[in-house]
Short mmCIF file of C-alpha atoms in Angstrom, two decimals:
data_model
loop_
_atom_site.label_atom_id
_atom_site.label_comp_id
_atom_site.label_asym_id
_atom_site.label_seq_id
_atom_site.Cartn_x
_atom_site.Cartn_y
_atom_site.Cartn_z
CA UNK A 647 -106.01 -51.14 165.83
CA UNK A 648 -109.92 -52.32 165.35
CA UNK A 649 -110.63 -54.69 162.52
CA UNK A 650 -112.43 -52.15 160.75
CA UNK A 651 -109.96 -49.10 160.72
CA UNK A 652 -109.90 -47.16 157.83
CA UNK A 653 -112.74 -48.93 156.17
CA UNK A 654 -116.52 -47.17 155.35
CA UNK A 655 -119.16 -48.75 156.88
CA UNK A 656 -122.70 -47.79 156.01
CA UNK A 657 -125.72 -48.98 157.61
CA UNK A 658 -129.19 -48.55 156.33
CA UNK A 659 -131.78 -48.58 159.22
CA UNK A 660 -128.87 -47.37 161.54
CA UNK A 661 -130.53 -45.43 163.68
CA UNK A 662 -132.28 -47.25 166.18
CA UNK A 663 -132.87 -51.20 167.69
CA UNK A 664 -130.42 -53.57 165.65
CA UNK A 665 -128.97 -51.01 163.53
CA UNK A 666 -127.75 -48.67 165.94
CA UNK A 667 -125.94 -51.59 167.60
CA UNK A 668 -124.31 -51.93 164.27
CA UNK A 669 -123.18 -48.96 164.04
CA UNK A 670 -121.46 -48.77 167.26
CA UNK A 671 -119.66 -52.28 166.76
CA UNK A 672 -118.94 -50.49 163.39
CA UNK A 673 -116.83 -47.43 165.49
CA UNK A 674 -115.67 -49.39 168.09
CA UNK A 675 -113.45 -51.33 165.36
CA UNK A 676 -112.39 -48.15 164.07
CA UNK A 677 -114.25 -47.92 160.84
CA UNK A 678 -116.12 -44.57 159.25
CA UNK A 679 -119.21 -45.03 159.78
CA UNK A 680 -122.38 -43.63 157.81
CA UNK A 681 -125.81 -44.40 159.71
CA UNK A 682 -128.64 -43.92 157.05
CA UNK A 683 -132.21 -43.83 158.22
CA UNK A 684 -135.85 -41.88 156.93
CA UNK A 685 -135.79 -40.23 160.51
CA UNK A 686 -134.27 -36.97 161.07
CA UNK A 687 -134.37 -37.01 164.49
CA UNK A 688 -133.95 -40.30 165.28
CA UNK A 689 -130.30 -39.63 163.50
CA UNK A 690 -129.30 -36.54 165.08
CA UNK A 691 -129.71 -38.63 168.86
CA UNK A 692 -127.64 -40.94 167.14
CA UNK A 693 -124.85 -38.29 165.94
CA UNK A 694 -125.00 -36.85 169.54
CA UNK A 695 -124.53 -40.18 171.27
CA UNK A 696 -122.01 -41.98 169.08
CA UNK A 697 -119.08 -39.93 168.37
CA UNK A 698 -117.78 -39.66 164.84
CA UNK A 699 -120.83 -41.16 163.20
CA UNK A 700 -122.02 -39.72 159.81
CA UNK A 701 -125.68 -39.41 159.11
CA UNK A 702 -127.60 -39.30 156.15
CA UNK A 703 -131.66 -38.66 156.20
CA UNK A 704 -133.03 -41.12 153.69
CA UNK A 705 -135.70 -43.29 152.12
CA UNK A 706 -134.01 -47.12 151.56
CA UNK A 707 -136.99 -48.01 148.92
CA UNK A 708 -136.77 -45.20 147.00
CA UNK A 709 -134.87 -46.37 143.43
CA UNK A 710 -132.54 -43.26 143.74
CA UNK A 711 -131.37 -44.58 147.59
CA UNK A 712 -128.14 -46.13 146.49
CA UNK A 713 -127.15 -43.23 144.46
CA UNK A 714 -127.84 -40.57 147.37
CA UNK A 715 -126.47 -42.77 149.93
CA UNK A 716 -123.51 -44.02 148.14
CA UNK A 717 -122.64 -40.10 147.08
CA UNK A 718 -122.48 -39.35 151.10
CA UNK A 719 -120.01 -42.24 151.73
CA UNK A 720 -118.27 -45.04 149.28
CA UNK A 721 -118.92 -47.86 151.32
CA UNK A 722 -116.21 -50.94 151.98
CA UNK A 723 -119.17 -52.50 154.00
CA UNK A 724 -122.88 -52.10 153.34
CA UNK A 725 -125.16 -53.51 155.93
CA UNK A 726 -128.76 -53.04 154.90
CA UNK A 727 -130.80 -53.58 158.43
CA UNK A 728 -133.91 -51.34 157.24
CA UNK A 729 -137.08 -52.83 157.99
CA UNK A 730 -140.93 -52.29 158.51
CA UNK A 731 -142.78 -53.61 161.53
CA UNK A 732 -144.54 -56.77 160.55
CA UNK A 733 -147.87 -57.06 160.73
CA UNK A 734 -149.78 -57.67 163.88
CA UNK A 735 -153.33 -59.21 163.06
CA UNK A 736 -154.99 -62.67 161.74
CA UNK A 737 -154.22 -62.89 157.74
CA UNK A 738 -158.10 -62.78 157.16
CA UNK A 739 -158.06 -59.52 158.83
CA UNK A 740 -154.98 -58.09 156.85
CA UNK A 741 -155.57 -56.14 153.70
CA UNK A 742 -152.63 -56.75 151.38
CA UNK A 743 -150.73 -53.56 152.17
CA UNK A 744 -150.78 -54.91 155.65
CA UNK A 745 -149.46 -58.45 154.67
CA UNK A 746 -146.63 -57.04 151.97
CA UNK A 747 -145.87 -54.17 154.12
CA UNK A 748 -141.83 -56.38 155.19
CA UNK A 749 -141.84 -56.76 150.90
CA UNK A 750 -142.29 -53.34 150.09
CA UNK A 751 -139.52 -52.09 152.40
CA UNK A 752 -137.29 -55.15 153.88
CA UNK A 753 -137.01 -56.86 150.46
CA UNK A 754 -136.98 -53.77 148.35
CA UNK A 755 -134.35 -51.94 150.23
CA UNK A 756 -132.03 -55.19 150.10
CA UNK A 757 -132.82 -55.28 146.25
CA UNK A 758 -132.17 -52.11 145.31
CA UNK A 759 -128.89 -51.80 146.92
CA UNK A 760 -127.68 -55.54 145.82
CA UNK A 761 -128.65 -54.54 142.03
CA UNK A 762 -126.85 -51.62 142.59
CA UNK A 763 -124.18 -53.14 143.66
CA UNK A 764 -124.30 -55.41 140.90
CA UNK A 765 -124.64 -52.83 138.40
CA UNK A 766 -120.41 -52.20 139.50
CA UNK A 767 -121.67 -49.26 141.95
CA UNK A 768 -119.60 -50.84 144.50
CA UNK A 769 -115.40 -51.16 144.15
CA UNK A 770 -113.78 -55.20 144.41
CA UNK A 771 -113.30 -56.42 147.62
CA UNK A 772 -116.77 -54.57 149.09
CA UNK A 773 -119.16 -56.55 151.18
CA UNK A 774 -122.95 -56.48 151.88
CA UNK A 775 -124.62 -57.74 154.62
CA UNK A 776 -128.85 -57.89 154.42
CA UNK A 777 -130.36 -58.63 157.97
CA UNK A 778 -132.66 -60.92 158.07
CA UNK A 779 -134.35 -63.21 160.57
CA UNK A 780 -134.84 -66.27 162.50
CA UNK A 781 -138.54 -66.00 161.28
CA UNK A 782 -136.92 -66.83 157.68
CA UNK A 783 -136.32 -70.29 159.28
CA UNK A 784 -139.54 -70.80 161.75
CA UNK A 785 -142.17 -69.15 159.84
CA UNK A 786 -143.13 -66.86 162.17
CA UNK A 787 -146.73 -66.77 163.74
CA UNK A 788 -150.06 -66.62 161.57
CA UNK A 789 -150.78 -63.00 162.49
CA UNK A 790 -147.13 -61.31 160.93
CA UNK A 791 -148.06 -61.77 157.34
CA UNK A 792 -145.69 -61.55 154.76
CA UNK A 793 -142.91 -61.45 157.46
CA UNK A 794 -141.12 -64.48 157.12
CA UNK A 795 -141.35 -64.80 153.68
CA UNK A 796 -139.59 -61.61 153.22
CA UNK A 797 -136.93 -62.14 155.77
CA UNK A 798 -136.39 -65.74 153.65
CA UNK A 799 -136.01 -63.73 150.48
CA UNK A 800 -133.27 -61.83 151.55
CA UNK A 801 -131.45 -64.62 152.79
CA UNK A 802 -132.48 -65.82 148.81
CA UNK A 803 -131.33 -62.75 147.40
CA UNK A 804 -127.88 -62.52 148.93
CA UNK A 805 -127.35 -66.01 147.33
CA UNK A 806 -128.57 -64.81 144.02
CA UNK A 807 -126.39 -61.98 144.41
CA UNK A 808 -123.15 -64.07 144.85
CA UNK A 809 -123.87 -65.80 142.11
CA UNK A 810 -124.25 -62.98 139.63
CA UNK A 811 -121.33 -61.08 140.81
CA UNK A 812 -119.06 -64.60 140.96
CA UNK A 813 -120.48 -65.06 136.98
CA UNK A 814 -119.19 -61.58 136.23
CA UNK A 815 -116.16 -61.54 138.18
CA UNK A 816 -116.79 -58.51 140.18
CA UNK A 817 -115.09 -59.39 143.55
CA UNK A 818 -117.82 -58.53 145.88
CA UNK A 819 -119.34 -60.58 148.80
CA UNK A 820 -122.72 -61.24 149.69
CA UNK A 821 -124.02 -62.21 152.92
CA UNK A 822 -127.56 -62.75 155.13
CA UNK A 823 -127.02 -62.49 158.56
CA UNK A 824 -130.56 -63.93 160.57
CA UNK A 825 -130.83 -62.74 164.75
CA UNK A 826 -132.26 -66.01 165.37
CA UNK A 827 -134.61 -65.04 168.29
CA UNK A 828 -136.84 -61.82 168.77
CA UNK A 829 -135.01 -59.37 171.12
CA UNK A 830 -136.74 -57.03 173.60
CA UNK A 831 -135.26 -53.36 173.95
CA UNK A 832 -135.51 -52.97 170.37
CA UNK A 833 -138.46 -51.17 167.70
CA UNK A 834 -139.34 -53.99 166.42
CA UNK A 835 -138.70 -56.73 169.36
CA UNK A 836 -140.95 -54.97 171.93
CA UNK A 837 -144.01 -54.78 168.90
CA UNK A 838 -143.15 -58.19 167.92
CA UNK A 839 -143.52 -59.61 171.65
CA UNK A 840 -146.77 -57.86 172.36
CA UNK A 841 -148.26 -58.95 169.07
CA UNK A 842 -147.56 -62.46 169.47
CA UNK A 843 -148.26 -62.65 173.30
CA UNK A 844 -151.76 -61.53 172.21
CA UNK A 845 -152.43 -63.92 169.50
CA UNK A 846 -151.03 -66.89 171.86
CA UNK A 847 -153.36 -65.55 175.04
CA UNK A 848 -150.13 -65.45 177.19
CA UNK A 849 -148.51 -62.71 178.84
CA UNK A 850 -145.52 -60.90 177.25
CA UNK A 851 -143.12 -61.64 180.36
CA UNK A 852 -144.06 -65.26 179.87
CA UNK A 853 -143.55 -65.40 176.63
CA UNK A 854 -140.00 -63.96 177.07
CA UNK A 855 -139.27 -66.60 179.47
CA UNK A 856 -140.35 -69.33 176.97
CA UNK A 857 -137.07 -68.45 175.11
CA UNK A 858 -133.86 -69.68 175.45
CA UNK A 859 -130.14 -68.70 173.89
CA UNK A 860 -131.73 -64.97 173.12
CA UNK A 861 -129.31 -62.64 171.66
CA UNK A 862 -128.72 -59.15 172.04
CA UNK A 863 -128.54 -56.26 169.63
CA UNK A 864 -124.87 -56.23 170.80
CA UNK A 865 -124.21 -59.67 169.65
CA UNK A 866 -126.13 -58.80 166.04
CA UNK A 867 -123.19 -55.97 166.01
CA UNK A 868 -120.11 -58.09 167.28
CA UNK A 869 -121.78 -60.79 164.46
CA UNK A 870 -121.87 -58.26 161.48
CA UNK A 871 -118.14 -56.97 162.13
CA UNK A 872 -116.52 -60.71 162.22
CA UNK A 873 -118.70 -60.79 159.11
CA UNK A 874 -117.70 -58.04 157.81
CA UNK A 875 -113.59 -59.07 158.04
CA UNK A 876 -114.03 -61.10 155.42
CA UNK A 877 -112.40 -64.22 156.87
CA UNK A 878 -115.82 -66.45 157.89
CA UNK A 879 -116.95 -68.32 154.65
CA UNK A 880 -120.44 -68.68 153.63
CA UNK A 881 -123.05 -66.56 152.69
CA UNK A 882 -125.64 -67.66 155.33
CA UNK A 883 -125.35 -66.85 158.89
CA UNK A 884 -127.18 -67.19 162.25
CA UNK A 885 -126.51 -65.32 165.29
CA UNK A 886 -128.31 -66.25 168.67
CA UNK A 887 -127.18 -66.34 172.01
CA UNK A 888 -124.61 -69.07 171.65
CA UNK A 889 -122.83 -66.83 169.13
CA UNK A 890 -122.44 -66.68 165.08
CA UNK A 891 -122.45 -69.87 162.95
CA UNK A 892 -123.50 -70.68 159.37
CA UNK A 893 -127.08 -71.33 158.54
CA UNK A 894 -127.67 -74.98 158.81
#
């Protein structure tokens, strides 16, 4: 029996890179899984290739989200992995749209769905789980804007959410999960490497080979369902290629 049977998984940005690797860690322990993305098409190759799956077309920043997605399927575990692409220019050649863009979608999706949450839309015992990033810890590079900032927020905001629903003794848990190196094969990954390649002159395949202890998508998913057991304390986690640990 998986670790997950009988439980409701949702992911939000579950159909493709990171998210889609959640989801199929999700039904490989046995869980019901609901894979929520804006993409229509992008979730029915995702409901042909993983059997079982639910999916549910929808926009994560929009302030009726939780409602709509939490009408399709309760969840026991919420994993909110939707995401923008960061920006890929010099900040004096950004507008602010550009530099906010990870704000307005990262950090607004995880908001929306942790007040929600907090608001007693989700039943005692429920976790979330907001995907951040190693960037959150690094930086990033000058040329992917508000990126890191946003991906630090979360981690901030899963904290502040603990906090609140310790105070008023809802039984939930919280928790930031940050891949801690950029991953190739993935949306965001192969934009990512080609944007910072160019800023530091070097070629993508060297810059790949400049990083060591790289996890997979497949080791963000094996990280979210030992999160999502409940049994690992903390609220702050890395995952890389040496495994999951708690954020230093």
């Amino acid at each position: 029996m998986g670790s997950l049977q009988g439980q409701n998984v949702v992911v939000v940005g579950g159909s493709r890179g990171v998210g889609r690797s959640i989801v199929e860690a999700a039904l490989g322990e046995g869980a019901d899984v609901l894979a929520v993305a804006r993409g229509a098409e992008a979730l029915k190759e995702v409901a042909w290739e993983a059997s079982g799956v639910r999916t549910l077309a929808a926009d994560a920043t929009q302030d009726t989200a939780p409602d709509t997605v939490f009408a399709a399927l309760q969840p026991d575990v919420l994993v909110i992995c939707a995401g923008a692409f960061a920006p890929s220019a010099c900040i004096q050649d950004q507008s602010w749209d550009d530099f906010s863009a990870n704000w307005e979608t990262d950090v607004k999706a995880s908001f929306l769905f942790c007040r929600a949450a907090l608001q007693g839309r989700l039943k005692p015992g429920s976790r979330v789980v907001l995907i951040s990033s190693g960037a959150a810890f690094s930086g990033g590079p000058p040329n992917s804007g508000g990126y890191s900032g946003a991906k630090q927020m979360q981690m901030f905001l899963a904290a502040h959410s603990q906090k609140e629903a310790d105070r008023l003794g809802l039984g939930l848990r919280f928790m930031a999960l940050a891949p801690m190196r950029i991953m190739a094969g993935t949306g965001v990954g192969q934009r990512g490497i080609s944007s910072i390649s160019a800023y530091l002159g070097i070629s993508p395949a060297d810059f790949l080979a400049s990083m060591s202890d790289v996890q997979t998508p497949a080791d963000v998913g094996r990280a979210v369902v030992a999160l999502a057991g409940g049994k690992v304390p903390g609220i702050a986690f890395t995952v890389s290629g040496s495994g999951l640990a708690a954020a230093a």
